[in-house]
Amino acid sequence: MLNKADNELLTRVGPGTPMGAMLREYWVPACRSAKLEADGAPERVRLFGENFVAFRATDGRVGFMQEACPHRCASLALARNEDNGLRCIFHGWKFSVEGKCVDAPTEPRQQRERFAESVPVLAHPVHEAGGLVWVYMGEKATPPRFPDYEFTALPDTHVQPYRGIIRTNWLQGLEALLDSAHVTFLHSANLNSSTGRNYFKDESDFMLADGAPVFEFDEQPYGFREGAIREEPGNRRYARVREVSLPFFSFIPSAPKGPRIVCCSIPIDDVTTAQWYIAYDTEAPMTRSLMGAFGTWSENPDHFNADMGDASNLWLQDRQAMKDGHWSGILDRGNAYEDFAVQESMGPIVDRTQEYLGTCDRVIYRARQQLLGAVKRFRDTGELSFTGDEIDFSSIRAVSFAYPRDADWREWDYWAEAAE
Ligand code: FES
Ligand SMILES: [Fe+2]
């Protein structure tokens, strides 16, 4: 459990909050790259309680600026996107990808240029990588180092980003991504590999076999590494090694070869979160849709869970199916819908003074303590945690593998067996 003050400190992300200020110092995914076409429709993006538009200019570059026109606040989601800039349809003022006003045709000709230069525009730097447009919303004149995770170096054919949108605070989303203990219960219907829908079938069989793994943690400069160790027949153990790159990313363990998944929880505002599922394969193009593999997510990669229901209909839970043997009654929707339903059921911002944590919550406790330490440090000193030149983000990879009982999972060369 947390006291009320710490819960507020961790969860409030709007302008002027300590956590909001800290989280804005990291690069965050804003939208899918493919969503933006040159001279196409601007995309509305809400982040940290503020509204923006992202757009791709004629020359292919991406701009990211306030949604409200700096003149009289008409939405720039309505703007014309032409000749390397967004032109507001109200009075024709135009803005470049650099976030400058480059034309104000309602002003007298002789002072137009000077006037345009004086217009204050709120815009933020962007970086495209891994099929995503990333944005830096912090205060520094020079953005911090981009976290060059391995998926960010892959061609678009090797990466599939999908965005879920949940009606809860970002920390609820992150905690669900870290919570290993729920998988054997909440997702037990999906773990049954005989359905043939599961992309990560071998994984599932191990998860079902042992519901009480032993967890071991190693603190890392980017967050922490969690080893979930299960007993296997034949004098072997099975390790699932999760990598948590705070404050946003959880890398889900999978076999050393083949497709993998990383998830992140990005605050839209205090009570809404973008939960990204990014599937990627470092060796080959992704040949199957992640959505198809996990059930029947809707076909909208920008809001794949749009049809998941809500509190008023109990997320479409099917009681008859539960009587017939389905654990959660949230049918044919894969893990994500089950996760989202329980997250939303906790309320928009869960009251963590009311919890009663057990051994299975060690990972949750650890993440909260690291985040609390980081936000207090940032608030008091301005220093940012979980990043720095010494971190090799590109080598962060969550794996699962079997190894001899007398070996140490930290030392085991899983590649040698995977290559056989
Ligand atoms: S409100 Fe946009 S140009 Fe006037
Ligand atoms: Fe889950």
mmCIF file of C-alpha atoms and ligand atoms in Angstrom, residues 69-74 76 88-93 95, ligand 1:
data_model
loop_
_atom_site.group_PDB
_atom_site.id
_atom_site.type_symbol
_atom_site.label_atom_id
_atom_site.label_comp_id
_atom_site.label_asym_id
_atom_site.label_seq_id
_atom_site.Cartn_x
_atom_site.Cartn_y
_atom_site.Cartn_z
ATOM 1 C CA CYS A 69 -4.128 27.624 -33.092
ATOM 2 C CA PRO A 70 -1.921 30.296 -31.450
ATOM 3 C CA HIS A 71 -4.184 32.975 -32.979
ATOM 4 C CA ARG A 72 -7.644 32.338 -31.514
ATOM 5 C CA CYS A 73 -7.480 28.669 -30.601
ATOM 6 C CA ALA A 74 -9.314 26.996 -33.503
ATOM 7 C CA LEU A 76 -5.381 22.698 -36.015
ATOM 8 C CA CYS A 88 -5.338 27.127 -39.980
ATOM 9 C CA ILE A 89 -8.649 27.176 -41.834
ATOM 10 C CA PHE A 90 -9.988 30.053 -39.702
ATOM 11 C CA HIS A 91 -7.726 32.972 -40.771
ATOM 12 C CA GLY A 92 -5.042 31.193 -42.769
ATOM 13 C CA TRP A 93 -2.089 31.491 -40.406
ATOM 14 C CA PHE A 95 2.954 26.898 -39.107
HETATM 15 S S1 FES B 1 -7.651 30.895 -35.234
HETATM 16 FE FE1 FES B 1 -6.149 30.066 -36.493
HETATM 17 S S2 FES B 1 -5.678 31.634 -37.896
HETATM 18 FE FE2 FES B 1 -7.161 32.477 -36.603
#
